[in-house]
Short mmCIF file of C-alpha atoms in Angstrom, two decimals:
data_model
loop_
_atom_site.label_atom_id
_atom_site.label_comp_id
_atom_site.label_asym_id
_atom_site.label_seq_id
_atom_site.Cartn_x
_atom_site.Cartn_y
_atom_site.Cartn_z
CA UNK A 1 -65.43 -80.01 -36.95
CA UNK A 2 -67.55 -81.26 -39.31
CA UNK A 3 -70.57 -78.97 -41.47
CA UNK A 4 -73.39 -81.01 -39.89
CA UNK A 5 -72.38 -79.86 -36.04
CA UNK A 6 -72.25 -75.95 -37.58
CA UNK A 7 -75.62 -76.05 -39.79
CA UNK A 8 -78.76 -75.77 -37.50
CA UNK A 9 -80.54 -79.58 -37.42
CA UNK A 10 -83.72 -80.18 -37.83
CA UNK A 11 -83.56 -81.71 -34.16
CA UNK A 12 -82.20 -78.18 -32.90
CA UNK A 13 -85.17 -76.42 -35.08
CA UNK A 14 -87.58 -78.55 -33.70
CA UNK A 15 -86.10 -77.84 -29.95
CA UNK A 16 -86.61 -74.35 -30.37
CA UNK A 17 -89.75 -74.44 -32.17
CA UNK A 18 -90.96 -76.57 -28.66
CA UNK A 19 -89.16 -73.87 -26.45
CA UNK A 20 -91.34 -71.28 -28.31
CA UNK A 21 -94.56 -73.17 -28.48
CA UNK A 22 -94.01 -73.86 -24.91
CA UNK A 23 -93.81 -70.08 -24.04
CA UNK A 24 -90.22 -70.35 -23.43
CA UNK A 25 -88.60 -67.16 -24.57
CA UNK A 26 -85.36 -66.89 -22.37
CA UNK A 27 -84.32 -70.84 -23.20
CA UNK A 28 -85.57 -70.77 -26.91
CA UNK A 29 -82.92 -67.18 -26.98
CA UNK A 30 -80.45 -69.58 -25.38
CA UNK A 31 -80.50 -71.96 -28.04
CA UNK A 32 -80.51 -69.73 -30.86
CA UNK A 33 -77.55 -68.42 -29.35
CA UNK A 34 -75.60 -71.70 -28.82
CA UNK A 35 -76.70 -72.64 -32.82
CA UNK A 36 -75.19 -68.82 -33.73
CA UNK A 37 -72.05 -69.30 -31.53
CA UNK A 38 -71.56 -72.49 -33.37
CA UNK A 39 -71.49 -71.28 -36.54
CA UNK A 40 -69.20 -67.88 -36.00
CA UNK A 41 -66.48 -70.45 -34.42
CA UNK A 42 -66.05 -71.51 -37.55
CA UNK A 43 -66.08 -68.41 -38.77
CA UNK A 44 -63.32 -67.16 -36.32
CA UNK A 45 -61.23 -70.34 -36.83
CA UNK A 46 -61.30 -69.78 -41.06
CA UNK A 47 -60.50 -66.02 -40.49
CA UNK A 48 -58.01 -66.68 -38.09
CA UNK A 49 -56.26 -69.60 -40.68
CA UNK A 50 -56.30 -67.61 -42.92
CA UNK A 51 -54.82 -64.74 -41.24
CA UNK A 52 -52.14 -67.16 -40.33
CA UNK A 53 -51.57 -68.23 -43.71
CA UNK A 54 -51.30 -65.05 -45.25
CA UNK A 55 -49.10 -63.38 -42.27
CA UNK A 56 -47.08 -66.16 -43.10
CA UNK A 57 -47.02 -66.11 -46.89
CA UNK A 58 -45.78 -62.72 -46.85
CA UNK A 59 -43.42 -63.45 -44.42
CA UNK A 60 -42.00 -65.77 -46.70
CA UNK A 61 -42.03 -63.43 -49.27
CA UNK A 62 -40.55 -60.82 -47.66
CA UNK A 63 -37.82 -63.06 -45.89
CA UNK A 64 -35.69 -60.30 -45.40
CA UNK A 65 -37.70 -56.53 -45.30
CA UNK A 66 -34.25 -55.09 -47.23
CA UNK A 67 -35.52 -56.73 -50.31
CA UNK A 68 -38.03 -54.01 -50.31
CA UNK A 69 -35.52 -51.92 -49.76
CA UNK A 70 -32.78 -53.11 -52.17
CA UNK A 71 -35.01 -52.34 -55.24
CA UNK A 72 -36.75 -49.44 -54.24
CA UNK A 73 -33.71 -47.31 -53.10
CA UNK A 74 -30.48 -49.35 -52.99
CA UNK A 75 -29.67 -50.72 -56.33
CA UNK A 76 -30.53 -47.37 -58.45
CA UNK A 77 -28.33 -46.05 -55.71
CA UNK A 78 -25.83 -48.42 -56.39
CA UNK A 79 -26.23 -47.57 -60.15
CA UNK A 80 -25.51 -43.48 -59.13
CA UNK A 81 -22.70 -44.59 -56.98
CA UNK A 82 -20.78 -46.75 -59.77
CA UNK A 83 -21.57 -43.31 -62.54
CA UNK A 84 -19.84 -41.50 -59.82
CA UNK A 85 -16.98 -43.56 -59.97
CA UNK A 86 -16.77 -43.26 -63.62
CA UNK A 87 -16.86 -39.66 -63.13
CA UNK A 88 -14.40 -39.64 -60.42
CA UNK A 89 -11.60 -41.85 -62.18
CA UNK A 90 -12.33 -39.80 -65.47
CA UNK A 91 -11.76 -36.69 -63.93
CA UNK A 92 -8.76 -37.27 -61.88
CA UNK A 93 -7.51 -39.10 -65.18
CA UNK A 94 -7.68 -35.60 -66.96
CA UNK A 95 -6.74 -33.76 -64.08
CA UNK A 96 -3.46 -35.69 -64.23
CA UNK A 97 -2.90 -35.55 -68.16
CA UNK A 98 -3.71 -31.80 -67.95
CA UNK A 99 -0.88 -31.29 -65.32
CA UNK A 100 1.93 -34.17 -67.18
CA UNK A 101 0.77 -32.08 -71.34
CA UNK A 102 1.61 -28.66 -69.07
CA UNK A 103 4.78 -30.46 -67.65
CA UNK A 104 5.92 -31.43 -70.79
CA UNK A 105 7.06 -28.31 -72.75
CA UNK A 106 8.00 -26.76 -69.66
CA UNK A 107 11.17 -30.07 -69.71
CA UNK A 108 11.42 -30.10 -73.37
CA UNK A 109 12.16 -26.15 -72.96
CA UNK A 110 15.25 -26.91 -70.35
CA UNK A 111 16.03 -30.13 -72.43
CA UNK A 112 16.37 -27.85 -75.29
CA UNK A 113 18.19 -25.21 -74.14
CA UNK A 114 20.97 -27.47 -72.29
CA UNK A 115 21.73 -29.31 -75.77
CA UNK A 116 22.31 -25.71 -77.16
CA UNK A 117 25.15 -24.67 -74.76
CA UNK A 118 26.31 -28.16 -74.63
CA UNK A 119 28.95 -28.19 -77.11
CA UNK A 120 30.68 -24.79 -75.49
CA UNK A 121 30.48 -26.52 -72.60
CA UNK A 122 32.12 -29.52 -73.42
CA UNK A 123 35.20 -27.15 -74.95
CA UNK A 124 34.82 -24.81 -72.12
CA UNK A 125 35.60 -28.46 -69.89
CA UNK A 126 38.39 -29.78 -72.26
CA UNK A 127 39.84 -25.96 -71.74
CA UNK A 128 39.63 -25.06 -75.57
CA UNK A 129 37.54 -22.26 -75.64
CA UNK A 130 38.02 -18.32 -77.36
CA UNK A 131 37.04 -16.00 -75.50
CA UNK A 132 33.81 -14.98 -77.70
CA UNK A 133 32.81 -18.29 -77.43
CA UNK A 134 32.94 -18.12 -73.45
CA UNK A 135 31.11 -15.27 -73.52
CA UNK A 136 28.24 -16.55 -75.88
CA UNK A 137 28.31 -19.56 -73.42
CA UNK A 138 27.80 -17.11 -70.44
CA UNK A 139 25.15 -15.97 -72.24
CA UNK A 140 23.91 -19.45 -72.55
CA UNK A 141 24.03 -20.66 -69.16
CA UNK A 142 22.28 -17.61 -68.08
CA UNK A 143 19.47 -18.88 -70.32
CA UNK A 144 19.31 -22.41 -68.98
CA UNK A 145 19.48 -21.17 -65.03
CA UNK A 146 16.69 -18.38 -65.71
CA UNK A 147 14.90 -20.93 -67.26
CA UNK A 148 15.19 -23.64 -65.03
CA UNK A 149 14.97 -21.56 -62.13
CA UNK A 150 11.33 -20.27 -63.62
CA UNK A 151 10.45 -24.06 -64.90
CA UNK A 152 11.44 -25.76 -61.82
CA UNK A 153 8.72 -24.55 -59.06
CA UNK A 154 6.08 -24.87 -61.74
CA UNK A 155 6.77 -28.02 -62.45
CA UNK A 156 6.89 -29.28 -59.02
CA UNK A 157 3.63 -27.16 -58.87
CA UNK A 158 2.21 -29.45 -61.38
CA UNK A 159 3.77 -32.98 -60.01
CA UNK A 160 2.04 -31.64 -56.63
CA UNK A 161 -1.54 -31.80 -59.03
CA UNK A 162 -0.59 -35.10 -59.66
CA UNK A 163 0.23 -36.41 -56.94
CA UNK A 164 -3.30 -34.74 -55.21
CA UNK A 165 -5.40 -36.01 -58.31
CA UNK A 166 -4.44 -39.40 -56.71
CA UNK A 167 -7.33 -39.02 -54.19
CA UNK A 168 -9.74 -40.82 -56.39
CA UNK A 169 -8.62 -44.24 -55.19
CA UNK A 170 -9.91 -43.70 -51.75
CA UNK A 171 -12.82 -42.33 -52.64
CA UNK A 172 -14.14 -44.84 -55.56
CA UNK A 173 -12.86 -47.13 -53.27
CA UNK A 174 -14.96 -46.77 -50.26
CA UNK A 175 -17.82 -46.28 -53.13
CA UNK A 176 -17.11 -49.57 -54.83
CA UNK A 177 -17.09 -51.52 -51.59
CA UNK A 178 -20.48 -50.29 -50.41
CA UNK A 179 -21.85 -51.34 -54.17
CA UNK A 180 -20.01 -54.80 -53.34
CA UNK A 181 -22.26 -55.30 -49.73
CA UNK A 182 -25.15 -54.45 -51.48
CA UNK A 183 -24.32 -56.97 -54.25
CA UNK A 184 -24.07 -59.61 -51.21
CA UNK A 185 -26.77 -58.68 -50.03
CA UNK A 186 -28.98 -58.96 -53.20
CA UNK A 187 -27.25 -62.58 -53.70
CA UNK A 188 -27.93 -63.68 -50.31
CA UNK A 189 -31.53 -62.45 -50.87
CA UNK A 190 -31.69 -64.10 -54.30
CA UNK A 191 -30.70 -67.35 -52.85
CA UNK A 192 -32.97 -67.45 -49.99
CA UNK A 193 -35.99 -66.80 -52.58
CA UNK A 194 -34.58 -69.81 -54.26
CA UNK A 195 -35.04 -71.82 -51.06
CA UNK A 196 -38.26 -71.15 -50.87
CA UNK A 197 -39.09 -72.53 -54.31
CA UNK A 198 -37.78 -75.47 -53.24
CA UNK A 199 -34.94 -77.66 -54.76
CA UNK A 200 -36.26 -78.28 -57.96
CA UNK A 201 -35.60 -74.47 -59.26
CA UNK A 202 -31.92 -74.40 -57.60
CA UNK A 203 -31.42 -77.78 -58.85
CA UNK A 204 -32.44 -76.32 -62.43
CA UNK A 205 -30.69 -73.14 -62.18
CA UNK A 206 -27.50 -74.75 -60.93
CA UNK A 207 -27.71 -77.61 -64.24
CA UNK A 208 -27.99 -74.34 -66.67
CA UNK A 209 -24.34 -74.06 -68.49
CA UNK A 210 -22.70 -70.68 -68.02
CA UNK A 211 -22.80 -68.58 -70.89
CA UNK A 212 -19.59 -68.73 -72.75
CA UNK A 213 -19.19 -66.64 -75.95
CA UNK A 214 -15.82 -67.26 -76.49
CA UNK A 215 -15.24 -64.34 -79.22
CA UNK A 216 -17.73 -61.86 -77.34
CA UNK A 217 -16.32 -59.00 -75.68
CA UNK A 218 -15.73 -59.17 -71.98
CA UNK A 219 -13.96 -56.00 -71.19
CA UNK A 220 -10.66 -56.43 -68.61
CA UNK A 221 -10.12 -59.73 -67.44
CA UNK A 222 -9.99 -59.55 -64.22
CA UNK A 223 -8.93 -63.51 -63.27
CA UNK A 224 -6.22 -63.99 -65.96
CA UNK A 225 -4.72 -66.49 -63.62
CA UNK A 226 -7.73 -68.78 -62.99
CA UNK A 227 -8.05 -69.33 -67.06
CA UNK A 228 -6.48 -70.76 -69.96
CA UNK A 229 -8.88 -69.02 -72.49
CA UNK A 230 -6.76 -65.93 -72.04
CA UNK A 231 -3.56 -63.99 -73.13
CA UNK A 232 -1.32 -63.31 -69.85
CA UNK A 233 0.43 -60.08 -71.89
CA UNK A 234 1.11 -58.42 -74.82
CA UNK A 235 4.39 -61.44 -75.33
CA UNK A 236 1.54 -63.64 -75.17
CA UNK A 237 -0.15 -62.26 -77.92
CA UNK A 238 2.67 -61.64 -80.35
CA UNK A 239 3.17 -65.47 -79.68
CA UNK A 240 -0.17 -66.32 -80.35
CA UNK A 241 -0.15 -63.92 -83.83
CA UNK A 242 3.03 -65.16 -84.51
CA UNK A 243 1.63 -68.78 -84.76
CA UNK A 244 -0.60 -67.39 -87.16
CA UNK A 245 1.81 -66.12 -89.50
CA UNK A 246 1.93 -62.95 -88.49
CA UNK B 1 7.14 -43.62 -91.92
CA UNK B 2 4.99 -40.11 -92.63
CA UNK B 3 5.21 -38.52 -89.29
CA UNK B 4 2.18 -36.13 -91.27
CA UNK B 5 -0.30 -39.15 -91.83
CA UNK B 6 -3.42 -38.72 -90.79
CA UNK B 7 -4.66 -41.13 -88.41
CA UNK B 8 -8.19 -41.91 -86.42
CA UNK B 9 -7.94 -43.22 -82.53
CA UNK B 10 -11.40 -44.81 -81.92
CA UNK B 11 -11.93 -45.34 -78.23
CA UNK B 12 -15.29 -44.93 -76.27
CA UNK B 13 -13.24 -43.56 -73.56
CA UNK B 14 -11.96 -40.07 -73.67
CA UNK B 15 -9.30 -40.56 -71.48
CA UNK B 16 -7.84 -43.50 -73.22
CA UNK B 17 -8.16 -41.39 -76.77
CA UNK B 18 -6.05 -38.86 -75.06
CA UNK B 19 -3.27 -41.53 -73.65
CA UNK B 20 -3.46 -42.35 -76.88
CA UNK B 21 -2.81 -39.09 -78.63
CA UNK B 22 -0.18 -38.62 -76.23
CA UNK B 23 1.97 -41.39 -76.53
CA UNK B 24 1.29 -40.98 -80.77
CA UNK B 25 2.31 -37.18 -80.53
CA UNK B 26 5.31 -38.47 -78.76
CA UNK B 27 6.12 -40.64 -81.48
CA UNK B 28 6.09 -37.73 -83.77
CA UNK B 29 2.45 -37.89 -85.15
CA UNK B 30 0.53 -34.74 -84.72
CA UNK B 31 -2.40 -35.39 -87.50
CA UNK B 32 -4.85 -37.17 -84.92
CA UNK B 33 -8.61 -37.32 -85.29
CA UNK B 34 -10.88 -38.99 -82.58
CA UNK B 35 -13.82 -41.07 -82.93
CA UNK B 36 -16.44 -42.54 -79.74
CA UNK B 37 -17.17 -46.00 -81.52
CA UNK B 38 -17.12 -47.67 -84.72
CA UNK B 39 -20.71 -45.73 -85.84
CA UNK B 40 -18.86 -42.65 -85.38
CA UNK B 41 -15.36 -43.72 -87.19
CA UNK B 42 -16.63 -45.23 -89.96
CA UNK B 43 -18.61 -41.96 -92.28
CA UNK B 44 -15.35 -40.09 -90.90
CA UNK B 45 -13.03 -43.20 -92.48
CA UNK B 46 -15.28 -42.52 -95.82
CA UNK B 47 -15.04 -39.35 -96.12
CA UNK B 48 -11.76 -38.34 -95.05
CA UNK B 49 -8.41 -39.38 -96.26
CA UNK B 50 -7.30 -41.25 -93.03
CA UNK B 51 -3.71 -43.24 -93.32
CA UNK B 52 -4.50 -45.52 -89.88
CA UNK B 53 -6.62 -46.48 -87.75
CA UNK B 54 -6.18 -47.25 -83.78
CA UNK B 55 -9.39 -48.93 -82.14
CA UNK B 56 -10.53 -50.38 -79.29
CA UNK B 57 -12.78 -53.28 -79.26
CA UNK B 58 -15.28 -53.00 -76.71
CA UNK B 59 -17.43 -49.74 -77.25
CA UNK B 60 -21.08 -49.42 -76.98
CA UNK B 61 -22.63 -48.58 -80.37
CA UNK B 62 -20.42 -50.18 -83.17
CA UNK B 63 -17.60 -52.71 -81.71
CA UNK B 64 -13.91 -52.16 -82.58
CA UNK B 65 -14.39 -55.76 -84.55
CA UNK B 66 -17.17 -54.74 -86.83
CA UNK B 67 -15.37 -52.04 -87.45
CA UNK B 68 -12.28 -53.51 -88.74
CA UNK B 69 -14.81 -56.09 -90.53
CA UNK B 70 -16.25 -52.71 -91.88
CA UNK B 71 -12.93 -51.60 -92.82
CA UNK B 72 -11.74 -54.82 -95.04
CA UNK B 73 -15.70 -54.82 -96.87
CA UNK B 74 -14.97 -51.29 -98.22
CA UNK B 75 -12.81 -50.81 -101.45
CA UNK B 76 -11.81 -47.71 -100.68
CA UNK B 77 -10.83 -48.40 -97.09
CA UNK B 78 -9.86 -52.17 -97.13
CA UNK B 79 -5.85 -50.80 -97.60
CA UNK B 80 -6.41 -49.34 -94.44
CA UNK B 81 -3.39 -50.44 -91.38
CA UNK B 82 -6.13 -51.33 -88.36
CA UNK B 83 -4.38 -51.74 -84.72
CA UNK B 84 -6.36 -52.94 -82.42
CA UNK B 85 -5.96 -51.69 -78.66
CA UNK B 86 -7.64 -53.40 -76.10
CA UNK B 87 -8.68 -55.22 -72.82
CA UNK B 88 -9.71 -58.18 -74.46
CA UNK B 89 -7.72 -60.57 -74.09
CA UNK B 90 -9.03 -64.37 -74.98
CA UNK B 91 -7.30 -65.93 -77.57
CA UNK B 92 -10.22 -66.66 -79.57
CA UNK B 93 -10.62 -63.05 -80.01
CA UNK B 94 -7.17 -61.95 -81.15
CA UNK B 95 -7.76 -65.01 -84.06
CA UNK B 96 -11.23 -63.67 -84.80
CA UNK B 97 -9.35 -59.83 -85.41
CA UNK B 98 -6.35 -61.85 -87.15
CA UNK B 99 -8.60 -63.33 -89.51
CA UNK B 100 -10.44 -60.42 -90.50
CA UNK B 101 -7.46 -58.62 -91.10
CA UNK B 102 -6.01 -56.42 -88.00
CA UNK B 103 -2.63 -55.15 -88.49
CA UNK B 104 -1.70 -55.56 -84.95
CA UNK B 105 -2.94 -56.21 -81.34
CA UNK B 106 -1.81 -54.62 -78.23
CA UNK B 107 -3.84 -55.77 -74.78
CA UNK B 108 -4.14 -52.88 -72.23
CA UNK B 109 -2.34 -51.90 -70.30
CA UNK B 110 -0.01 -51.48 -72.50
CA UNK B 111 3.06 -49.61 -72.59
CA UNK B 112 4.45 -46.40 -74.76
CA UNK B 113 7.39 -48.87 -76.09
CA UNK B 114 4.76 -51.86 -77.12
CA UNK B 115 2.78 -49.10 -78.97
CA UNK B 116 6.00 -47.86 -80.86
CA UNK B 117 6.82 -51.44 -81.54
CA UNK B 118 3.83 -52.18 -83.11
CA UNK B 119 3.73 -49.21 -85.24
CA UNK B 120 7.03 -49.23 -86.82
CA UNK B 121 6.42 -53.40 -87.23
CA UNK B 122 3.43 -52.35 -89.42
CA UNK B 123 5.01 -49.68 -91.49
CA UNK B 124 7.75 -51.77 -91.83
CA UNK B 125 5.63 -54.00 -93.58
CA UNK B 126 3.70 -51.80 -95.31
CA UNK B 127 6.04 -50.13 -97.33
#
């Protein structure tokens, strides 16, 4: 619709002025009317584009309502779940070394006390033994059984706390995977946004090189297999230093 | 080798400093300090009288590399034996720790026969 048919013409005024002049009230209302209705069609038809427009501008934006959700609540939740997972691994690695550094004296005790007998034994065995001897032997092996028979339940006690401080794994594991969706998620959300920029930012984000800082620190490498950049064990690395004179 | 010689593990980990101090007190050594990251190990490296040095390379704060770089800049600590225990594995790391003067490299995981290896290799050379 062009302006002109929504602006009131001077051949509408005119009407209306006649309608008036002529005494006309209820027609002259009836064209004012029409000229008003005109005008708020227009008025309706902007609003209502640009309703459209911005119902579906934000539906672009929004794409997916988790994004809202994904950085309001999930991914500092992620953050808490992967500190729990530190937490978790670090304390079932100390409950373990707590249990094997209480383990250990309580073998090096037995160990101890069977390489003190040992060499009665072995005369006691090859039937060349006084009979002091034998009895400082008895006394001996008396030792070792008390001992082991005191050491013994503890010790399985303690190999029990080991073998319980192995529940982390199920536990960070179910954690991990959750923080692994939500990573999916985030990517999948990330790429759609991309979309909508059109091809010219994917095409410019996919020409940018991956960073490579060859003597930065990475941490564990996790893909040892997929690269050549990398040592495959220690015999690797002894090779490598080796090469170097070491 | 001085089974009394006083030695720093530096390792941002805890549990790792204590794998550590367990497989050294194994080995004999019972002198063992512990350090968070190089920031941490290097005033203790000054002012103590420290005979060796185990270090990671990835901690937050001073890296095990600047460290060691640390180490070799310092008269009175260049002497020092540096081995250098770690996840990183690409070779263009262990030549940038070779070339500033690491006495040895073990990659984690590692085991408690690679870290006796590597000991007596350096002492061996040492002395």
């Amino acid at each position: 619709m062009s302006e002109q048919a929504h602006n009131i013409s001077l051949e509408q005024a005119r009407e209306l002025v006649a309608l008036l002049e002529a005494g006309n009230q209820k027609k002259a209302n009836e064209k004012l009317d029409e000229v008003y209705n005109r005008r708020n069609d227009k008025l309706f038809t902007s609003v209502g584009q640009l309703t459209r427009d911005l119902h579906e501008a934000l539906q672009d934006f929004q794409l997916d309502p988790r994004i809202l959700q994904l950085t309001e609540d999930e991914l500092p939740d992620a953050q808490n779940r992967l500190q729990y997972v530190i937490q978790k691994t670090e304390d079932a690695a100390n409950r373990t070394m707590d249990a094997v550094e209480a383990c250990l004296p309580l073998s090096d005790d037995m160990h101890q006390k069977i390489d003190r007998i040992m060499p009665q034994w072995q005369q006691l065995m090859d039937n060349n033994i006084e009979l002091s001897e034998f009895k400082s032997l008895c006394h001996g092996v008396d030792d070792v059984l008390k001992t082991c028979g005191n050491n013994m339940p503890q010790i399985h006690s303690l190999m029990t706390e080991v073998l319980m401080a192995q529940d982390y794994q199920d536990i960070t594991g179910q954690v991990i995977r959750r923080v692994i969706q939500l990573v999916e998620d985030v990517e999948k959300n990330l790429i759609e946004l991309l979309k909508l920029f059109g091809d010219e930012a994917q095409e410019a984000a996919k020409g940018q090189p991956k960073e490579v800082n060859k003597d930065q620190a990475e941490g564990p490498i996790i893909d040892a297999d997929k690269r050549d950049d990398v040592v495959s064990g220690q015999d690797d690395v002894d090779d490598l230093l080796s090469s170097l004179g070491f | 080798m001085d089974k009394n010689m006083k030695i720093l593990v530096v390792d941002d980990f805890s549990t790792m400093r204590r794998i550590i101090k367990n497989l050294l007190r194994d080995l004999g050594f019972t002198n063992i300090q512990e350090a968070d990251d190089g920031n941490t190990a290097l005033p203790m490296l000054q002012q103590g009288d420290f005979d060796f040095v185990v270090t990671d390379w990835n901690m937050p704060g001073m890296q095990g590399i600047d460290l060691l770089k640390e180490i070799r800049k310092d008269d009175n600590l260049a002497h020092l034996p540096v081995l250098m225990v770690t996840a990183e594995a690409k070779r263009e790391q262990i030549i940038q720790a070779a070339q500033a003067g690491v006495n040895g490299y073990i990659v984690k995981p590692f085991t408690a026969a690679t870290l006796k290896e590597k000991l007596d290799k350096i002492f061996e050379r040492i002395s």
